[in-house]
Coordinates of C-alpha atoms and ligand atoms in Angstrom, one line a residue:
M28 CA -29.9 -12.0 -35.7
S29 CA -29.2 -11.2 -39.4
K30 CA -29.8 -14.0 -41.8
A31 CA -27.9 -14.4 -45.0
W32 CA -31.4 -14.5 -46.7
G33 CA -33.0 -12.0 -44.3
G34 CA -33.7 -9.2 -46.9
R35 CA -37.3 -10.0 -47.7
F36 CA -38.3 -10.9 -44.1
K37 CA -39.9 -8.5 -41.6
E38 CA -40.0 -10.8 -38.6
E39 CA -37.5 -12.9 -36.8
M40 CA -37.7 -16.7 -37.1
A41 CA -39.6 -18.3 -34.2
Q42 CA -37.2 -19.8 -31.6
Q43 CA -38.4 -23.3 -32.2
V44 CA -37.9 -23.0 -35.9
L45 CA -34.3 -22.2 -35.4
A46 CA -33.7 -25.6 -33.8
F47 CA -36.0 -27.5 -36.2
N48 CA -34.5 -26.0 -39.3
E49 CA -30.8 -26.2 -38.6
S50 CA -28.6 -28.9 -39.9
I51 CA -25.2 -27.6 -38.7
T52 CA -25.1 -30.2 -35.9
V53 CA -25.1 -32.9 -38.5
D54 CA -23.5 -31.4 -41.6
K55 CA -20.5 -29.8 -39.8
R56 CA -19.0 -33.2 -40.8
L57 CA -18.9 -31.8 -44.3
Y58 CA -16.6 -28.9 -43.5
A59 CA -13.6 -30.1 -45.4
Q60 CA -15.6 -31.0 -48.5
D61 CA -17.4 -27.6 -48.3
I62 CA -14.1 -25.7 -48.2
E63 CA -12.6 -27.8 -51.0
G64 CA -15.6 -27.1 -53.2
S65 CA -15.5 -23.4 -52.3
I66 CA -11.8 -23.1 -53.1
A67 CA -12.4 -24.7 -56.5
H68 CA -15.4 -22.4 -57.1
A69 CA -13.3 -19.3 -56.2
M70 CA -10.4 -20.4 -58.4
M71 CA -12.8 -20.9 -61.4
L72 CA -14.6 -17.6 -60.8
C73 CA -11.1 -15.9 -60.9
Q74 CA -10.1 -17.7 -64.0
Q75 CA -13.3 -16.6 -65.7
S76 CA -12.6 -13.0 -64.5
I77 CA -15.8 -13.0 -62.4
L78 CA -13.6 -12.5 -59.4
S79 CA -10.4 -10.5 -59.3
Q80 CA -7.2 -12.3 -58.5
T81 CA -6.9 -10.3 -55.2
D82 CA -10.4 -11.1 -54.1
A83 CA -9.9 -14.8 -55.0
D84 CA -6.6 -14.9 -53.1
T85 CA -8.2 -13.3 -50.1
I86 CA -11.2 -15.6 -50.2
I87 CA -9.0 -18.8 -50.5
E88 CA -6.7 -17.7 -47.8
G89 CA -9.7 -17.0 -45.5
L90 CA -11.2 -20.4 -46.3
L91 CA -7.9 -22.1 -45.4
T92 CA -7.8 -20.2 -42.1
I93 CA -11.3 -21.3 -41.3
K94 CA -10.3 -24.9 -42.0
Q95 CA -7.4 -24.6 -39.6
Q96 CA -9.7 -23.0 -37.0
I97 CA -12.2 -25.8 -37.3
E98 CA -9.6 -28.5 -37.0
S99 CA -8.0 -26.9 -34.0
G100 CA -11.4 -26.5 -32.3
N101 CA -11.4 -22.8 -32.6
A102 CA -14.3 -22.2 -34.9
Q103 CA -17.7 -21.4 -33.4
F104 CA -20.7 -22.7 -35.4
S105 CA -24.2 -21.5 -34.6
I106 CA -27.6 -22.8 -35.4
E107 CA -28.6 -19.2 -36.5
D108 CA -26.5 -19.8 -39.5
E109 CA -28.4 -23.0 -40.2
D110 CA -25.9 -25.2 -42.0
I111 CA -22.2 -25.7 -42.7
H112 CA -22.4 -23.7 -45.9
M113 CA -23.8 -20.5 -44.3
N114 CA -21.7 -21.0 -41.2
I115 CA -18.5 -21.0 -43.2
E116 CA -19.6 -18.1 -45.3
K117 CA -20.4 -16.2 -42.1
L118 CA -17.0 -17.0 -40.7
L119 CA -15.4 -16.0 -44.0
I120 CA -17.0 -12.6 -44.0
K121 CA -16.0 -12.1 -40.3
I122 CA -12.4 -12.8 -41.1
I123 CA -11.9 -11.1 -44.5
G124 CA -14.8 -8.6 -44.6
P125 CA -17.5 -8.0 -47.2
V126 CA -15.4 -9.4 -50.0
G127 CA -16.3 -12.9 -48.5
G128 CA -19.8 -12.3 -49.8
K129 CA -18.5 -12.6 -53.4
L130 CA -17.8 -16.3 -53.0
H131 CA -21.4 -17.3 -53.5
T132 CA -21.6 -15.7 -57.0
G133 CA -23.0 -18.1 -59.5
R134 CA -23.7 -20.7 -56.9
S135 CA -26.5 -21.9 -54.7
R136 CA -26.5 -23.9 -51.5
N137 CA -28.4 -26.5 -53.6
D138 CA -25.5 -27.3 -55.9
Q139 CA -23.1 -26.6 -53.0
V140 CA -24.5 -29.3 -50.7
A141 CA -24.8 -31.7 -53.6
T142 CA -21.1 -31.1 -54.4
D143 CA -20.1 -31.6 -50.8
M144 CA -22.0 -34.9 -50.6
H145 CA -20.6 -36.2 -53.8
L146 CA -17.1 -35.5 -52.4
F147 CA -18.0 -37.1 -49.1
A148 CA -19.6 -40.2 -50.7
R149 CA -16.6 -40.7 -52.9
Q150 CA -14.2 -40.8 -50.0
A151 CA -16.7 -43.0 -48.0
V152 CA -16.8 -45.5 -50.8
Q153 CA -13.0 -45.6 -51.0
E154 CA -12.8 -46.2 -47.3
L155 CA -15.4 -48.9 -47.5
I156 CA -13.6 -50.6 -50.3
E157 CA -10.4 -50.7 -48.3
A158 CA -12.1 -52.0 -45.1
V159 CA -13.8 -54.8 -47.2
R160 CA -10.4 -55.6 -48.7
L161 CA -8.8 -55.9 -45.3
L162 CA -11.5 -58.2 -44.0
Q163 CA -11.2 -60.4 -47.1
Q164 CA -7.5 -60.6 -46.4
T165 CA -8.3 -61.9 -42.9
I166 CA -10.7 -64.5 -44.3
V167 CA -8.0 -65.7 -46.7
Q168 CA -5.5 -65.9 -43.9
I169 CA -7.7 -68.0 -41.6
S170 CA -8.9 -70.1 -44.5
E171 CA -5.3 -71.0 -45.2
E172 CA -4.6 -71.7 -41.6
Y173 CA -7.5 -74.1 -41.2
I174 CA -7.3 -75.8 -44.6
E175 CA -7.2 -79.2 -42.9
V176 CA -10.3 -78.7 -40.7
V177 CA -13.5 -80.6 -41.7
M178 CA -16.9 -79.5 -40.3
P179 CA -20.5 -80.3 -40.8
G180 CA -22.1 -78.5 -43.7
Y181 CA -25.7 -77.6 -43.2
T182 CA -28.9 -77.0 -45.1
H183 CA -32.0 -76.1 -43.2
L184 CA -29.6 -76.0 -40.2
Q185 CA -29.6 -79.8 -40.4
R186 CA -26.4 -81.7 -41.0
A187 CA -26.1 -82.1 -44.8
Q188 CA -22.6 -83.0 -46.1
P189 CA -19.1 -82.5 -44.5
V190 CA -17.2 -79.4 -45.8
L191 CA -13.9 -77.8 -45.1
L192 CA -14.2 -75.0 -42.6
S193 CA -12.1 -72.9 -45.2
H194 CA -14.7 -73.6 -47.8
H195 CA -17.4 -72.3 -45.5
L196 CA -15.4 -69.2 -44.6
M197 CA -14.5 -68.4 -48.2
T198 CA -18.2 -68.1 -48.9
Y199 CA -18.0 -64.8 -47.1
F200 CA -15.0 -63.8 -49.1
W201 CA -17.0 -64.0 -52.3
M202 CA -20.0 -62.1 -50.8
L203 CA -17.6 -59.3 -49.8
Q204 CA -16.0 -59.5 -53.3
R205 CA -19.3 -58.7 -54.9
D206 CA -19.8 -55.9 -52.3
K207 CA -16.5 -54.5 -53.3
E208 CA -17.2 -54.7 -57.0
R209 CA -20.5 -53.0 -56.5
L210 CA -18.8 -50.2 -54.6
H211 CA -16.2 -49.8 -57.3
D212 CA -18.9 -49.7 -59.9
S213 CA -20.9 -47.0 -58.0
L214 CA -17.9 -44.6 -58.2
K215 CA -18.7 -43.8 -61.8
R216 CA -22.0 -42.4 -60.8
I217 CA -20.7 -40.7 -57.6
N218 CA -17.8 -39.0 -59.4
V219 CA -20.0 -36.5 -61.2
S220 CA -20.0 -32.8 -60.5
P221 CA -23.2 -30.9 -59.7
L222 CA -21.3 -27.7 -59.2
G223 CA -22.5 -24.8 -61.3
S224 CA -26.0 -26.1 -61.5
G225 CA -27.1 -23.2 -59.2
A226 CA -30.4 -23.5 -57.4
L227 CA -31.9 -25.6 -60.2
A228 CA -31.7 -23.8 -63.6
G229 CA -28.0 -23.0 -64.0
T230 CA -26.5 -19.5 -63.8
T231 CA -26.2 -16.4 -65.9
F232 CA -22.5 -16.0 -65.0
P233 CA -20.0 -17.1 -67.5
I234 CA -18.7 -20.0 -65.3
N235 CA -16.6 -22.9 -66.4
Q236 CA -18.0 -26.1 -65.0
R237 CA -15.4 -28.3 -66.6
H238 CA -12.8 -26.3 -64.7
T239 CA -14.3 -27.0 -61.2
M240 CA -15.0 -30.6 -62.3
E241 CA -11.3 -31.0 -63.0
L242 CA -10.2 -29.2 -59.8
L243 CA -12.4 -31.5 -57.7
E244 CA -11.3 -34.6 -59.7
F245 CA -14.7 -35.5 -60.9
E246 CA -15.0 -37.4 -64.1
D247 CA -17.9 -35.6 -65.6
I248 CA -20.6 -33.1 -64.9
Y249 CA -24.4 -33.7 -64.6
P250 CA -25.9 -33.1 -68.1
N251 CA -29.0 -31.6 -66.4
S252 CA -28.9 -28.9 -63.6
M253 CA -32.2 -29.9 -62.1
D254 CA -31.1 -33.5 -61.9
A255 CA -27.8 -32.4 -60.4
V256 CA -29.4 -30.7 -57.4
S257 CA -32.1 -33.2 -56.7
D258 CA -30.4 -36.5 -57.4
R259 CA -29.8 -38.6 -54.3
D260 CA -29.5 -42.0 -56.1
Y261 CA -25.8 -42.2 -55.5
L262 CA -26.5 -42.0 -51.7
L263 CA -29.2 -44.6 -51.9
E264 CA -26.9 -46.8 -54.0
T265 CA -24.1 -46.5 -51.5
M266 CA -26.4 -47.1 -48.6
N267 CA -27.7 -50.2 -50.3
N268 CA -24.2 -51.3 -50.8
M269 CA -23.5 -50.8 -47.1
N270 CA -26.8 -52.6 -46.4
L271 CA -25.6 -55.6 -48.4
I272 CA -22.2 -55.6 -46.6
M273 CA -24.1 -55.6 -43.2
I274 CA -26.5 -58.3 -44.3
H275 CA -23.5 -60.5 -45.2
L276 CA -21.8 -59.7 -41.9
S277 CA -25.1 -60.4 -40.1
R278 CA -25.3 -63.8 -41.6
L279 CA -21.8 -64.5 -40.5
S280 CA -22.6 -63.1 -37.0
E281 CA -25.4 -65.6 -36.7
E282 CA -23.0 -68.4 -37.5
I283 CA -20.3 -67.2 -35.2
I284 CA -22.8 -66.9 -32.3
L285 CA -24.1 -70.4 -33.0
W286 CA -20.6 -71.9 -33.3
C287 CA -19.4 -70.5 -30.0
S288 CA -22.5 -71.7 -28.1
E289 CA -22.0 -74.8 -25.9
E290 CA -24.4 -76.7 -28.2
F291 CA -22.1 -76.3 -31.2
N292 CA -18.8 -75.6 -29.6
F293 CA -16.9 -75.3 -32.9
I294 CA -14.9 -72.2 -32.1
K295 CA -13.8 -69.9 -29.3
L296 CA -13.6 -66.2 -29.6
S297 CA -10.6 -64.5 -28.0
D298 CA -11.2 -62.8 -24.7
Q299 CA -10.3 -59.5 -26.4
Y300 CA -13.4 -59.8 -28.6
S301 CA -15.8 -61.1 -26.0
T302 CA -17.7 -59.7 -23.0
G303 CA -18.8 -61.0 -19.6
S304 CA -22.0 -60.8 -17.6
S305 CA -22.5 -58.6 -14.6
I306 CA -24.4 -61.3 -12.8
M307 CA -23.4 -64.7 -14.2
P308 CA -19.7 -65.3 -13.6
Q309 CA -19.3 -68.1 -16.1
K310 CA -20.5 -66.1 -19.1
K311 CA -18.4 -65.3 -22.1
N312 CA -20.6 -63.6 -24.7
P313 CA -20.1 -63.0 -28.4
D314 CA -21.4 -59.3 -28.1
M315 CA -19.4 -58.1 -31.1
A316 CA -21.1 -60.5 -33.5
E317 CA -24.5 -59.6 -31.9
L318 CA -23.8 -55.9 -32.2
V319 CA -23.0 -56.3 -35.9
R320 CA -26.2 -58.2 -36.4
G321 CA -28.0 -55.5 -34.4
K322 CA -26.5 -52.6 -36.3
T323 CA -27.6 -54.3 -39.6
G324 CA -31.1 -53.3 -38.6
S325 CA -30.4 -49.6 -38.3
V326 CA -28.3 -49.6 -41.5
T327 CA -31.1 -51.1 -43.4
G328 CA -33.5 -48.7 -41.7
H329 CA -31.5 -45.7 -42.9
Y330 CA -31.5 -47.0 -46.4
I331 CA -35.3 -47.4 -46.3
A332 CA -35.7 -44.0 -44.7
L333 CA -33.9 -42.2 -47.6
L334 CA -35.8 -44.3 -50.1
I335 CA -39.1 -43.2 -48.7
T336 CA -37.9 -39.5 -48.4
L337 CA -37.4 -39.6 -52.2
K338 CA -40.7 -41.2 -53.0
G339 CA -43.0 -38.7 -54.6
L340 CA -40.6 -35.8 -54.1
P341 CA -41.1 -33.2 -56.9
L342 CA -38.3 -31.5 -58.7
A343 CA -36.0 -29.9 -57.9
Y344 CA -34.5 -29.2 -54.4
N345 CA -36.8 -29.6 -51.4
K346 CA -35.8 -29.2 -47.8
D347 CA -36.7 -32.9 -47.3
L348 CA -33.3 -33.6 -48.8
Q349 CA -31.6 -32.1 -45.8
E350 CA -32.6 -35.4 -44.0
D351 CA -30.3 -37.4 -46.3
K352 CA -27.2 -36.9 -44.2
K353 CA -27.9 -38.1 -40.7
G354 CA -28.7 -41.6 -41.9
F355 CA -25.9 -41.8 -44.4
F356 CA -23.3 -40.8 -41.8
D357 CA -24.7 -43.3 -39.2
A358 CA -24.8 -46.1 -41.7
L359 CA -21.3 -45.3 -42.8
D360 CA -19.9 -45.3 -39.3
D361 CA -21.7 -48.6 -38.4
T362 CA -20.6 -50.3 -41.6
L363 CA -17.0 -49.2 -41.3
S364 CA -16.7 -50.2 -37.6
S365 CA -18.4 -53.5 -38.2
L366 CA -16.0 -54.4 -41.0
K367 CA -13.0 -53.4 -38.8
I368 CA -14.2 -55.3 -35.7
Y369 CA -14.7 -58.4 -37.8
S370 CA -11.1 -58.4 -39.0
G371 CA -9.9 -58.4 -35.4
M372 CA -12.5 -60.9 -34.2
L373 CA -11.9 -63.4 -37.0
S374 CA -8.1 -63.3 -36.9
S375 CA -8.1 -63.9 -33.1
L376 CA -10.6 -66.8 -32.9
T377 CA -9.5 -70.4 -32.3
V378 CA -11.0 -73.6 -33.6
N379 CA -12.1 -76.5 -31.4
H380 CA -10.5 -79.2 -33.5
D381 CA -11.4 -82.2 -31.4
N382 CA -15.0 -81.2 -31.1
L383 CA -15.4 -80.5 -34.8
K384 CA -13.8 -83.8 -35.7
Q385 CA -16.0 -85.7 -33.3
S386 CA -19.2 -84.0 -34.4
V387 CA -18.6 -84.7 -38.1
N388 CA -18.0 -88.4 -37.3
Q389 CA -21.2 -88.8 -35.5
D390 CA -23.9 -88.1 -38.0
F391 CA -25.5 -89.2 -41.2
S392 CA -23.8 -86.5 -43.4
N393 CA -22.1 -89.4 -45.3
A394 CA -25.4 -90.7 -46.5
T395 CA -24.9 -89.1 -49.9
E396 CA -21.5 -90.8 -50.2
L397 CA -23.2 -94.2 -49.9
A398 CA -25.9 -93.3 -52.4
D399 CA -23.3 -92.0 -54.8
Y400 CA -21.2 -95.1 -54.4
L401 CA -24.2 -97.4 -55.2
V402 CA -24.7 -95.3 -58.4
T403 CA -21.1 -96.3 -59.4
L404 CA -22.3 -99.9 -59.3
G405 CA -24.9 -99.1 -61.9
I406 CA -27.9 -98.6 -59.6
P407 CA -30.0 -95.6 -60.7
F408 CA -29.6 -92.6 -58.3
R409 CA -33.2 -92.6 -57.3
E410 CA -33.0 -96.3 -56.2
A411 CA -29.7 -95.7 -54.5
H412 CA -31.3 -92.9 -52.6
A413 CA -34.1 -95.1 -51.4
I414 CA -31.8 -98.0 -50.4
T415 CA -29.6 -95.6 -48.4
G416 CA -32.7 -93.9 -46.8
R417 CA -34.0 -97.3 -45.6
L418 CA -30.5 -98.1 -44.2
V419 CA -30.4 -94.7 -42.4
L420 CA -33.8 -95.4 -40.9
D421 CA -32.7 -98.8 -39.7
C422 CA -29.5 -97.3 -38.2
I423 CA -31.6 -94.7 -36.3
D424 CA -33.8 -97.4 -35.0
K425 CA -30.8 -99.4 -33.8
G426 CA -28.9 -96.3 -32.5
R427 CA -25.9 -96.7 -34.8
L428 CA -24.3 -94.9 -37.8
L429 CA -23.5 -95.9 -41.4
K430 CA -19.9 -96.6 -40.4
D431 CA -21.2 -99.2 -37.8
V432 CA -22.9 -101.3 -40.5
S433 CA -20.9 -104.4 -41.0
M434 CA -19.3 -105.5 -44.2
K435 CA -21.7 -108.5 -44.3
E436 CA -24.7 -106.3 -44.0
Y437 CA -23.4 -104.1 -46.9
K438 CA -22.9 -107.2 -49.0
D439 CA -26.4 -108.3 -48.2
I440 CA -27.7 -105.0 -49.6
D441 CA -25.6 -105.5 -52.8
S442 CA -22.9 -108.1 -53.2
R443 CA -20.9 -105.8 -55.4
I444 CA -20.2 -103.4 -52.5
S445 CA -16.5 -103.6 -51.9
E446 CA -14.3 -103.7 -48.8
N447 CA -13.4 -100.0 -49.1
I448 CA -16.9 -98.8 -48.4
H449 CA -16.1 -97.8 -44.8
S450 CA -13.2 -95.6 -46.0
I451 CA -15.4 -94.0 -48.5
L452 CA -17.9 -93.1 -45.8
T453 CA -15.4 -91.1 -43.7
P454 CA -15.9 -87.3 -43.6
Q455 CA -12.3 -86.8 -44.9
S456 CA -13.1 -88.9 -47.9
S457 CA -16.4 -87.2 -48.5
V458 CA -14.6 -83.8 -48.6
E459 CA -11.7 -85.0 -50.6
R460 CA -13.7 -86.6 -53.4
R461 CA -15.5 -83.4 -54.2
R462 CA -12.9 -82.2 -56.6
N463 CA -15.0 -80.2 -59.0
E464 CA -13.8 -76.7 -59.6
N465 CA -15.9 -75.0 -56.8
G466 CA -16.2 -78.1 -54.6
T467 CA -14.9 -78.6 -51.1
S468 CA -11.8 -80.8 -51.6
A469 CA -8.6 -79.3 -50.2
Q470 CA -7.2 -78.9 -53.7
S471 CA -10.4 -77.1 -55.0
V472 CA -10.4 -74.8 -51.9
K473 CA -6.7 -74.1 -52.4
N474 CA -7.4 -73.1 -56.0
Q475 CA -10.3 -71.0 -54.8
I476 CA -8.2 -69.2 -52.2
K477 CA -5.5 -68.6 -54.9
K478 CA -8.2 -67.1 -57.1
G479 CA -9.4 -64.9 -54.2
K480 CA -6.0 -63.7 -53.4
A481 CA -5.4 -62.5 -56.9
L482 CA -8.4 -60.1 -56.4
L483 CA -7.0 -58.5 -53.2
Ligands
LIG10 N1 -28.8 -27.5 -45.4 C1 -29.3 -27.8 -46.7 C2 -29.3 -29.3 -47.0 O1 -28.6 -30.0 -46.3 C3 -28.5 -27.1 -47.7 C4 -29.3 -26.7 -48.9 C5 -30.3 -25.7 -48.5 N2 -30.9 -25.1 -49.6 C6 -32.0 -24.4 -49.5 N3 -32.5 -23.9 -50.6 N4 -32.6 -24.2 -48.4 O2 -30.0 -29.7 -47.8

C-alpha cells in the first residue's frame, strides 16, 4: 500500500500500527471543514499564482465531487490513508489525477487539522449557544406559568425559607446565561486562522494568509506559526464551557430526581420523559435527569483528559494531539443532547400544587419571619433570634408549629406583638415581603424574568 509519505521508507507499516495510528474513524466527522479549508487554500494558491487557474478549478471541482460522494455514502475511506486529510487527498488524486497532488503546496497536515478543528469548534459553539438559549426560553416559560407557586427553599437540604418555584427555577436561567456569555466570549479566541503556518515554521511559498482567513471568515491569524499548530486551548476552553453547562444541568437533575420522589412529591414528569421498570410494575423513573447527571461525569472526564494530554507537551505538533478529537466530539454530543432533552422534559412536567402548598405550611421555615418581626419592635436581631429559637424548640416539644402558638402566648413573649402576627407567618407573606431587587416576591421575580427575557 503506497503511503503519501512513503518515499523515505523501505518497509511496510506493521499491521497493528495501521489500526493504532489511524484517526479516520474519528476525524471523518471533519470532512466538510477539511474540504472548506482546502477550497480556500486552493483559491488563495491560485490568486497568488502558485497554482494555475485551470489546476485550481480542477481541484475545487474534485473537492466538491468528493463532498457529494461522502454525503451520499459513496466515498470509501481507508485506514491505510490514516486520517481525513490524506483520505480526501487520495480520493482527489483518484478523481482528477496527479494535479490533485498540488493541493498540499505550502500546507501541512498540522495547520490543516488545526484549521479544521477551529472551523468545527466555531460551529459547535454556535450550536451550543442556540441550545442554551432554547433551554433558557423554556425556563422562562415555566417560571411565568408557575409564578404563583410557593415552595420550601433549602439550605443544607433542610427547610430554610419559602421561595417561589419560579425564583428557584430562574436560578438555572442565570447559570445558563453565564454559560452562554462564556461561549460567546470564547469565539474571539476560536475564530483565529492557523492556515498557512505549515508544519510549524511557516512556508517558503508566497502565500496570502489574510486571504484564506477572509475566505474562511476568521477574524485574525495566529501571530506565531508554532503556536498556531500546537494550540489546543480553544478546545479546552470550549470543553470547560460544556463542562460547566453539564455541571449546572447535573445540579438541576439532582433536584428534579428528588422532587419527583414520593418523599418530596413536588412535581411529576410527563410519561414521555420517564421510563418504567422491567420488574416493578409501579415504577416511573426519572431516567433522563439521571442520564444527564451521569453524562456530566464523562464530559468532565474528556475535559480532564485533554488537559492532561497537553501537560508537558513540547512544541510544536506531536501526535498526542490527534487524541483531542474523540473526547471533544463525545462531549459536544452529550452536552447538546442534554440541553435538548431538558427543554422537552421541563416544558412537559407538572407541579403538584396541593402537596407543595401543604409542605410549605407544615414547617418552621417562617421562623425568620418571626425574628425579623421582633426586630421591628426594637429588639436586637441576635436577641430576636434567641427568642424565636426557644419558641421553635418549645413547639417541637409540643408537636406544633409557630402558626399554632396562640395570640396570648405571643403577647406573653412581648406585649407589643400585634394581632397580625399569624398572617405575617404565612408562607405567602414570607415570600411577598421579600421585595428587594433580587428577592423572591412575585414582583421581584417578575422583574427578574423580564430582565432575563431581554437577554434571549
Ligand atoms: N491525524 C492527525 C491529527 O489529528 C493530523 C495531523 C498529523 N500530522 C502529522 N504530522 N502526523 O492530529
